[in-house]
Coordinates of C-alpha atoms in Angstrom, one line a residue:
M1 CA 12.6 78.2 -9.6
R2 CA 9.6 75.9 -10.0
M3 CA 9.0 74.2 -13.3
P4 CA 5.5 74.4 -14.9
R5 CA 3.4 71.4 -14.4
D6 CA 1.9 69.5 -17.3
P7 CA -1.9 70.3 -17.4
V8 CA -2.7 66.9 -18.8
N9 CA -0.9 65.1 -15.9
T10 CA -2.7 67.4 -13.4
I11 CA -6.1 66.4 -14.8
V12 CA -5.2 62.7 -14.8
A13 CA -4.0 63.0 -11.2
R14 CA -7.2 64.6 -10.1
S15 CA -9.3 62.0 -11.8
L16 CA -7.4 59.1 -10.2
R17 CA -7.7 60.4 -6.6
P18 CA -10.3 58.4 -4.7
R19 CA -13.5 60.2 -4.1
Q20 CA -14.1 60.8 -0.4
P21 CA -17.5 60.7 1.3
G22 CA -19.0 64.2 1.7
A23 CA -18.4 65.3 -1.9
P24 CA -21.0 67.8 -3.1
V25 CA -23.9 66.8 -5.3
T26 CA -23.0 67.5 -8.9
R27 CA -25.1 67.8 -12.0
R28 CA -23.7 64.4 -13.1
D29 CA -25.2 62.8 -10.0
V30 CA -28.6 64.3 -10.6
L31 CA -28.6 63.2 -14.2
L32 CA -27.7 59.6 -13.1
A33 CA -30.6 59.6 -10.7
L34 CA -33.0 60.8 -13.4
A35 CA -31.6 58.2 -15.8
V36 CA -32.2 55.4 -13.3
C37 CA -35.7 56.6 -12.6
A38 CA -36.4 56.5 -16.4
V39 CA -34.9 53.0 -16.7
Q40 CA -37.0 51.8 -13.7
T41 CA -40.2 53.2 -15.4
V42 CA -39.3 51.4 -18.7
L43 CA -38.7 48.1 -16.8
V44 CA -42.1 48.4 -15.1
L45 CA -43.9 49.0 -18.4
A46 CA -42.1 46.2 -20.2
A47 CA -42.2 43.6 -17.4
P48 CA -44.1 40.4 -17.9
P49 CA -47.1 39.6 -15.6
T50 CA -45.0 36.9 -13.9
D51 CA -42.5 39.5 -12.5
G52 CA -45.1 41.1 -10.2
R53 CA -48.1 43.2 -10.3
F54 CA -48.3 46.8 -11.7
P55 CA -47.4 49.4 -9.0
T56 CA -50.0 51.5 -7.4
P57 CA -49.3 55.2 -6.6
L58 CA -47.6 54.1 -3.4
G59 CA -45.4 51.6 -5.4
W60 CA -44.5 54.4 -7.9
A61 CA -43.5 56.7 -5.1
L62 CA -41.3 54.1 -3.4
L63 CA -39.7 53.2 -6.8
T64 CA -39.1 56.8 -7.7
C65 CA -37.7 57.6 -4.3
S66 CA -35.2 54.7 -4.5
G67 CA -33.9 56.1 -7.8
A68 CA -33.8 59.8 -6.7
L69 CA -31.7 58.9 -3.6
L70 CA -28.8 58.1 -6.0
A71 CA -28.2 61.8 -6.4
V72 CA -26.5 61.8 -2.9
R73 CA -24.7 58.5 -3.4
R74 CA -21.2 60.1 -3.3
R75 CA -22.0 62.5 -0.5
A76 CA -23.4 59.8 1.8
P77 CA -23.0 56.3 0.2
W78 CA -24.0 54.2 3.2
L79 CA -27.0 56.3 4.0
T80 CA -28.0 56.1 0.4
V81 CA -27.9 52.3 0.5
L82 CA -29.9 52.3 3.8
G83 CA -32.5 54.7 2.3
I84 CA -32.9 52.6 -0.9
M85 CA -33.3 49.4 1.2
L86 CA -36.1 51.1 3.2
C87 CA -37.8 52.0 0.0
I88 CA -37.5 48.7 -2.0
G89 CA -38.3 46.6 1.1
P90 CA -42.0 47.6 1.2
Y91 CA -41.9 47.7 -2.6
H92 CA -41.0 44.0 -2.8
A93 CA -43.3 43.1 0.1
Q94 CA -46.3 44.4 -2.0
D95 CA -45.2 42.1 -4.8
Y96 CA -44.8 45.0 -7.3
V97 CA -42.6 44.5 -10.4
H98 CA -39.4 43.2 -8.8
T99 CA -36.9 43.8 -11.7
A100 CA -37.6 47.5 -11.7
A101 CA -36.1 48.0 -8.3
V102 CA -32.8 46.2 -9.1
P103 CA -30.8 48.9 -10.9
G104 CA -30.9 51.5 -8.2
A105 CA -30.0 49.0 -5.5
L106 CA -27.0 47.7 -7.4
I107 CA -25.7 51.2 -8.2
A108 CA -26.0 52.2 -4.6
L109 CA -24.1 49.1 -3.4
Y110 CA -21.4 49.7 -6.0
S111 CA -21.0 53.3 -4.9
M112 CA -20.7 52.3 -1.3
A113 CA -18.1 49.7 -2.0
V114 CA -16.0 52.2 -4.1
A115 CA -16.2 54.7 -1.3
G116 CA -15.1 52.2 1.3
P117 CA -14.0 51.1 3.8
P118 CA -14.3 47.4 2.9
L119 CA -15.4 46.4 6.4
R120 CA -18.5 48.6 6.2
S121 CA -19.3 47.4 2.7
F122 CA -19.2 43.7 3.5
A123 CA -20.9 44.2 6.8
T124 CA -23.7 46.0 5.0
L125 CA -23.9 43.2 2.4
G126 CA -24.2 40.5 5.1
G127 CA -26.8 42.6 6.9
I128 CA -29.0 42.9 3.8
V129 CA -28.8 39.2 3.0
G130 CA -29.5 38.3 6.6
V131 CA -32.5 40.6 6.9
M132 CA -34.0 39.3 3.6
A133 CA -33.5 35.7 4.8
T134 CA -35.1 36.5 8.2
I135 CA -38.1 38.2 6.7
M136 CA -38.8 35.4 4.2
G137 CA -38.3 32.8 7.0
T138 CA -40.8 34.5 9.4
A139 CA -43.2 35.1 6.5
G140 CA -43.5 31.3 5.8
R141 CA -41.8 31.6 2.4
T142 CA -39.0 29.2 3.1
H143 CA -39.5 27.5 -0.2
E144 CA -38.3 30.8 -1.9
L145 CA -35.3 31.1 0.3
S146 CA -32.9 29.2 -2.0
E147 CA -34.0 31.3 -5.0
M148 CA -33.4 34.4 -3.0
L149 CA -29.9 33.3 -2.0
R150 CA -29.1 32.4 -5.6
S151 CA -30.3 35.8 -6.9
S152 CA -28.3 37.6 -4.1
G153 CA -25.2 36.5 -5.9
W154 CA -25.6 39.6 -8.1
I155 CA -25.4 41.8 -5.0
V156 CA -22.2 40.1 -3.9
V157 CA -20.6 40.5 -7.4
C158 CA -21.6 44.2 -7.4
V159 CA -19.9 44.8 -4.1
L160 CA -16.8 42.8 -5.0
F161 CA -16.5 44.8 -8.3
G162 CA -16.8 48.1 -6.4
E163 CA -14.1 47.0 -4.0
T164 CA -11.8 46.0 -6.9
V165 CA -12.3 49.5 -8.4
R166 CA -11.6 51.1 -5.1
I167 CA -8.3 49.2 -4.6
H168 CA -7.3 50.0 -8.2
R169 CA -8.0 53.7 -7.7
N170 CA -6.1 53.8 -4.4
Y171 CA -3.1 52.2 -6.1
L172 CA -3.1 54.7 -9.0
A173 CA -3.6 57.6 -6.6
A174 CA -0.6 56.3 -4.6
V175 CA 1.5 56.1 -7.8
V176 CA 0.5 59.6 -8.8
E177 CA 1.3 61.0 -5.3
R178 CA 4.7 59.4 -5.3
A179 CA 5.4 60.9 -8.7
E180 CA 4.3 64.3 -7.6
R181 CA 6.4 64.1 -4.4
A182 CA 9.4 63.1 -6.5
E183 CA 8.8 66.1 -8.8
R184 CA 8.5 68.4 -5.8
T185 CA 11.7 67.0 -4.4
R186 CA 13.5 67.6 -7.7
E187 CA 12.3 71.2 -7.8
E188 CA 13.3 71.8 -4.2
E189 CA 16.7 70.3 -4.8
A190 CA 17.2 72.4 -7.9
A191 CA 16.1 75.6 -6.0
R192 CA 18.5 74.7 -3.2
R193 CA 21.4 74.1 -5.6
V194 CA 20.6 77.5 -7.3
A195 CA 20.6 79.2 -3.9
Q196 CA 24.0 77.6 -3.0
E197 CA 25.4 78.6 -6.4
R198 CA 24.3 82.2 -5.9
L199 CA 25.8 82.3 -2.4
R200 CA 29.1 80.9 -3.8
I201 CA 29.2 83.5 -6.5
A202 CA 28.5 86.2 -4.0
R203 CA 31.3 85.0 -1.8
D204 CA 33.7 84.8 -4.7
L205 CA 32.9 88.3 -5.9
H206 CA 33.2 89.6 -2.3
D207 CA 36.6 88.0 -1.8
L208 CA 37.9 89.0 -5.2
L209 CA 36.8 92.6 -5.2
A210 CA 37.6 93.2 -1.6
H211 CA 41.1 91.8 -2.0
S212 CA 41.8 93.6 -5.3
I213 CA 40.3 97.0 -4.3
T214 CA 42.2 96.9 -1.0
L215 CA 45.5 96.3 -2.6
I216 CA 44.9 98.9 -5.3
G217 CA 43.9 101.4 -2.7
V218 CA 47.1 100.8 -0.7
Q219 CA 49.3 100.9 -3.8
T220 CA 47.6 104.1 -4.9
S221 CA 48.2 105.7 -1.5
V222 CA 51.9 104.7 -1.8
A223 CA 52.2 106.3 -5.2
A224 CA 50.4 109.5 -4.1
H225 CA 52.7 109.7 -1.0
V226 CA 55.8 109.4 -3.1
L227 CA 54.5 112.1 -5.5
M228 CA 53.6 114.5 -2.8
A229 CA 56.3 113.9 -0.2
D230 CA 59.2 115.5 -2.1
P231 CA 58.4 116.5 -5.7
D232 CA 61.9 117.7 -6.3
R233 CA 63.4 114.3 -5.5
L234 CA 60.8 112.1 -7.2
D235 CA 61.4 108.4 -6.8
R236 CA 60.3 107.3 -10.2
Q237 CA 61.2 103.7 -9.5
A238 CA 58.9 103.6 -6.5
V239 CA 56.1 105.2 -8.4
A240 CA 56.6 102.8 -11.3
K241 CA 56.6 99.9 -8.9
S242 CA 53.3 101.0 -7.4
L243 CA 51.7 101.5 -10.7
E244 CA 52.9 98.2 -12.0
G245 CA 51.5 96.6 -8.9
I246 CA 48.1 98.2 -9.6
S247 CA 48.2 97.0 -13.2
E248 CA 49.1 93.4 -12.1
T249 CA 46.3 93.4 -9.5
C250 CA 43.8 94.6 -12.1
R251 CA 44.9 91.9 -14.6
G252 CA 44.6 89.2 -12.0
A253 CA 41.3 90.4 -10.8
R254 CA 39.9 90.6 -14.3
A255 CA 41.0 87.0 -15.1
E256 CA 39.6 85.6 -11.8
L257 CA 36.3 87.6 -12.3
R258 CA 35.9 86.1 -15.7
T259 CA 36.4 82.6 -14.3
T260 CA 33.9 83.3 -11.5
L261 CA 31.2 84.6 -13.8
E262 CA 31.7 81.7 -16.3
V263 CA 29.2 79.6 -14.4
L264 CA 26.5 82.1 -15.4
R265 CA 27.0 81.3 -19.1
A266 CA 25.0 78.3 -20.3
G267 CA 27.1 75.7 -22.0
D268 CA 30.5 77.1 -21.0
A269 CA 31.1 75.1 -17.8
D270 CA 33.4 72.7 -19.5
G271 CA 35.7 75.5 -20.5
M272 CA 36.1 76.9 -17.0
E273 CA 39.6 77.4 -15.6
P274 CA 40.5 75.3 -12.5
L275 CA 39.4 76.6 -9.1
P276 CA 42.1 78.5 -7.2
G277 CA 43.9 76.3 -4.7
L278 CA 47.1 76.0 -2.6
S279 CA 49.2 76.7 -5.7
G280 CA 47.8 80.2 -5.9
L281 CA 48.8 81.2 -2.3
P282 CA 52.3 82.5 -3.3
D283 CA 50.7 84.9 -5.7
L284 CA 48.5 86.2 -2.9
A285 CA 51.5 86.7 -0.7
R286 CA 53.4 88.4 -3.5
A287 CA 50.5 90.8 -4.2
A288 CA 50.3 91.8 -0.5
C289 CA 54.0 92.3 -0.3
D290 CA 53.8 94.6 -3.4
A291 CA 51.3 96.7 -1.4
G292 CA 53.8 97.2 1.3
A293 CA 52.9 94.4 3.8
H294 CA 55.4 91.9 5.1
V295 CA 54.0 88.4 4.5
E296 CA 55.6 85.1 5.5
L297 CA 53.9 82.2 3.7
S298 CA 54.6 78.6 4.7
V299 CA 52.8 75.8 2.9
H300 CA 54.1 72.5 4.3
D301 CA 54.8 69.5 2.2
S302 CA 52.2 67.6 4.3
A303 CA 49.5 69.9 2.9
H304 CA 50.4 69.1 -0.7
A305 CA 50.8 65.4 0.2
L306 CA 47.3 65.5 1.6
A307 CA 46.0 66.3 -1.9
P308 CA 42.8 68.1 -0.7
A309 CA 39.7 68.2 -2.9
P310 CA 39.4 71.2 -5.3
A311 CA 36.6 72.6 -3.1
V312 CA 38.8 72.4 0.0
G313 CA 41.8 74.0 -1.8
A314 CA 39.5 76.8 -3.0
A315 CA 38.2 77.4 0.5
A316 CA 41.7 77.6 1.9
Y317 CA 42.7 80.0 -0.9
R318 CA 39.7 82.3 -0.2
I319 CA 40.2 82.2 3.6
V320 CA 43.9 83.3 3.2
Q321 CA 42.9 85.9 0.6
E322 CA 40.3 87.4 2.9
A323 CA 42.6 87.3 6.0
L324 CA 45.3 89.1 4.1
T325 CA 42.8 91.7 2.8
N326 CA 41.5 92.4 6.3
A327 CA 45.0 92.6 7.7
V328 CA 46.1 95.2 5.1
R329 CA 42.8 97.1 5.3
H330 CA 42.6 97.4 9.1
A331 CA 46.2 97.3 10.2
G332 CA 47.8 99.3 7.4
A333 CA 50.3 98.5 4.7
S334 CA 53.2 98.0 7.2
V335 CA 51.5 95.0 8.8
C336 CA 53.4 91.8 9.2
V337 CA 51.4 88.6 8.5
R338 CA 52.4 85.0 8.9
A339 CA 50.3 82.4 7.0
V340 CA 50.8 78.7 7.6
V341 CA 49.1 75.9 5.8
E342 CA 49.7 72.3 7.0
A343 CA 48.1 68.9 7.4
V344 CA 46.8 68.0 10.9
G345 CA 45.2 64.6 11.4
G346 CA 44.0 64.1 7.9
A347 CA 42.6 67.7 7.7
L348 CA 44.0 71.0 6.3
R349 CA 44.8 73.6 8.9
V350 CA 45.1 77.2 7.7
S351 CA 46.4 79.9 10.1
V352 CA 46.8 83.6 9.3
V353 CA 48.2 85.8 12.1
D354 CA 49.1 89.5 11.9
D355 CA 50.9 91.8 14.3
G356 CA 48.4 94.6 14.1
G357 CA 50.8 97.0 12.4
G358 CA 51.0 99.0 15.7
D359 CA 48.9 99.4 18.8
A360 CA 46.5 102.0 17.3
A361 CA 46.1 100.1 14.1
A362 CA 45.6 96.9 16.1
A363 CA 42.9 98.4 18.2
T364 CA 41.1 99.7 15.1
G365 CA 41.5 96.3 13.3
E366 CA 40.2 94.4 16.3
A367 CA 37.2 96.7 16.6
T368 CA 36.4 96.5 12.9
A369 CA 36.8 92.7 12.8
G370 CA 34.4 92.5 15.8
E371 CA 31.9 94.5 13.8
E372 CA 32.3 92.1 10.9
A373 CA 31.8 89.1 13.1
A374 CA 28.7 90.6 14.5
G375 CA 27.4 91.4 11.1
G376 CA 27.8 95.2 11.7
P377 CA 29.0 97.9 9.4
G378 CA 32.5 96.4 9.2
G379 CA 31.5 94.2 6.2
F380 CA 31.0 90.5 5.5
G381 CA 34.6 89.3 5.5
I382 CA 34.6 87.1 8.6
A383 CA 31.0 85.8 7.8
G384 CA 32.2 84.9 4.3
M385 CA 35.2 83.0 5.8
R386 CA 32.9 81.1 8.1
E387 CA 30.7 80.2 5.2
R388 CA 33.7 79.1 3.2
A389 CA 34.8 76.7 6.0
R390 CA 31.3 75.4 6.5
S391 CA 30.7 74.8 2.8
V392 CA 33.3 72.0 2.9
G393 CA 32.4 70.7 6.4
G394 CA 35.1 72.6 8.3
S395 CA 35.3 75.2 11.1
L396 CA 36.8 78.6 11.6
E397 CA 38.1 80.5 14.6
V398 CA 38.8 84.2 14.6
G399 CA 39.8 86.7 17.3
S400 CA 42.4 89.1 18.6
R401 CA 45.7 87.9 20.0
A402 CA 45.2 89.6 23.4
P403 CA 47.3 90.5 25.3
R404 CA 49.5 90.8 22.2
P405 CA 48.4 93.1 19.4
G406 CA 47.1 91.7 16.1
F407 CA 44.4 89.3 14.9
A408 CA 44.4 85.6 14.2
V409 CA 42.3 83.4 11.8
T410 CA 42.5 79.7 12.1
A411 CA 40.5 77.3 9.8
L412 CA 40.3 73.5 10.0
L413 CA 39.2 72.0 6.7
P414 CA 38.6 68.2 6.0
A415 CA 40.6 66.8 3.1
R416 CA 37.3 65.8 1.4
P417 CA 34.0 67.7 1.8
S418 CA 31.0 65.6 2.8
S419 CA 28.7 64.4 0.0
S420 CA 25.8 66.5 1.4
V421 CA 27.8 69.8 0.8
A422 CA 27.7 71.2 -2.7
A423 CA 31.2 71.9 -3.9
P424 CA 32.0 75.3 -5.4
G425 CA 31.6 75.2 -9.2
E426 CA 29.5 72.1 -9.1
A427 CA 27.3 72.0 -12.1
L428 CA 23.7 72.9 -11.7
P429 CA 20.9 70.5 -12.8

């Protein structure tokens, strides 16, 4: 989800970006050229006789052309300077009013320096001064050379001022670009965190609903079988046990579903219950046993001594939960499952192995698990377990126990997830 940008900041950012050569001619450029032409006309009319003689029609044409060329100063800054120099060179050579030609030349030099690059600007400046000195020297006006060099200081100041403005604009543009890049990075990080949180919630809902619905289905089938097998000798205790198991499964599922969906409520993250972990594995085994399966759970002391991070404990819990669900679903309620959780080399090793519940059931279970692993119609159980393991930087291996019947799930989870992996339940920005 992208946050709306501030329109004021957008306008400021656009205004601070350096203007690149090739920009189209705008109305502002045309108005500036007209204004310079008007100023040049006023300077001609107000100039004293000592500043030069009154322009002839040719002089007016050269002067007007030098001002009109400013309309393309942003589109072609260096060519604008060259064109103005070609106009005011003959203009000064005819000794017309000299002051009138100064504004257009200074503005053109300033625009060229602002556009950059600096090497071109200073090379052009040196070329203009050198050509002026050469012309005056060959024309026998060496006595005016010192005055010309002194007055050319205004040209140097104008170019230096334009270069300063260019550097300042580039600096501000770089600052704005870094700020925009940081904003985009924050937005992308927020979107990535939201996507990770949605995936985590989807995994939690899948694990919770698949496990609970599978156990409820098995317990319901047991109760239905007891009721229909011999109605005259109804085993009320067996029926009551199955119904009590269904009720207990529903209560647990409702509580865990409330905890899972708590992250969707704003402001309630602090009141969330702890993530499921190794301490919740006996409840999973007990629920599977109530459904008719035979579960042997072994949580070694080394696993508790390892003190895995909450995210790792939650991943181990979900992997065992999904493995038990798949075993009961595909191999039947009579399946025998052995689950072992232990510490191996500073990591948590989770192993869940079932006997297939019989050859036919084993074959069906292996085929369905193969479909799940391939992303087929079997479901998303194995894919979800892989995502669980990868979410904390671990790995998962699944497969049949050929030539023996049954299926095996083995996960190796680090005690602490890497910092680049978002832990389940991590608060969103």
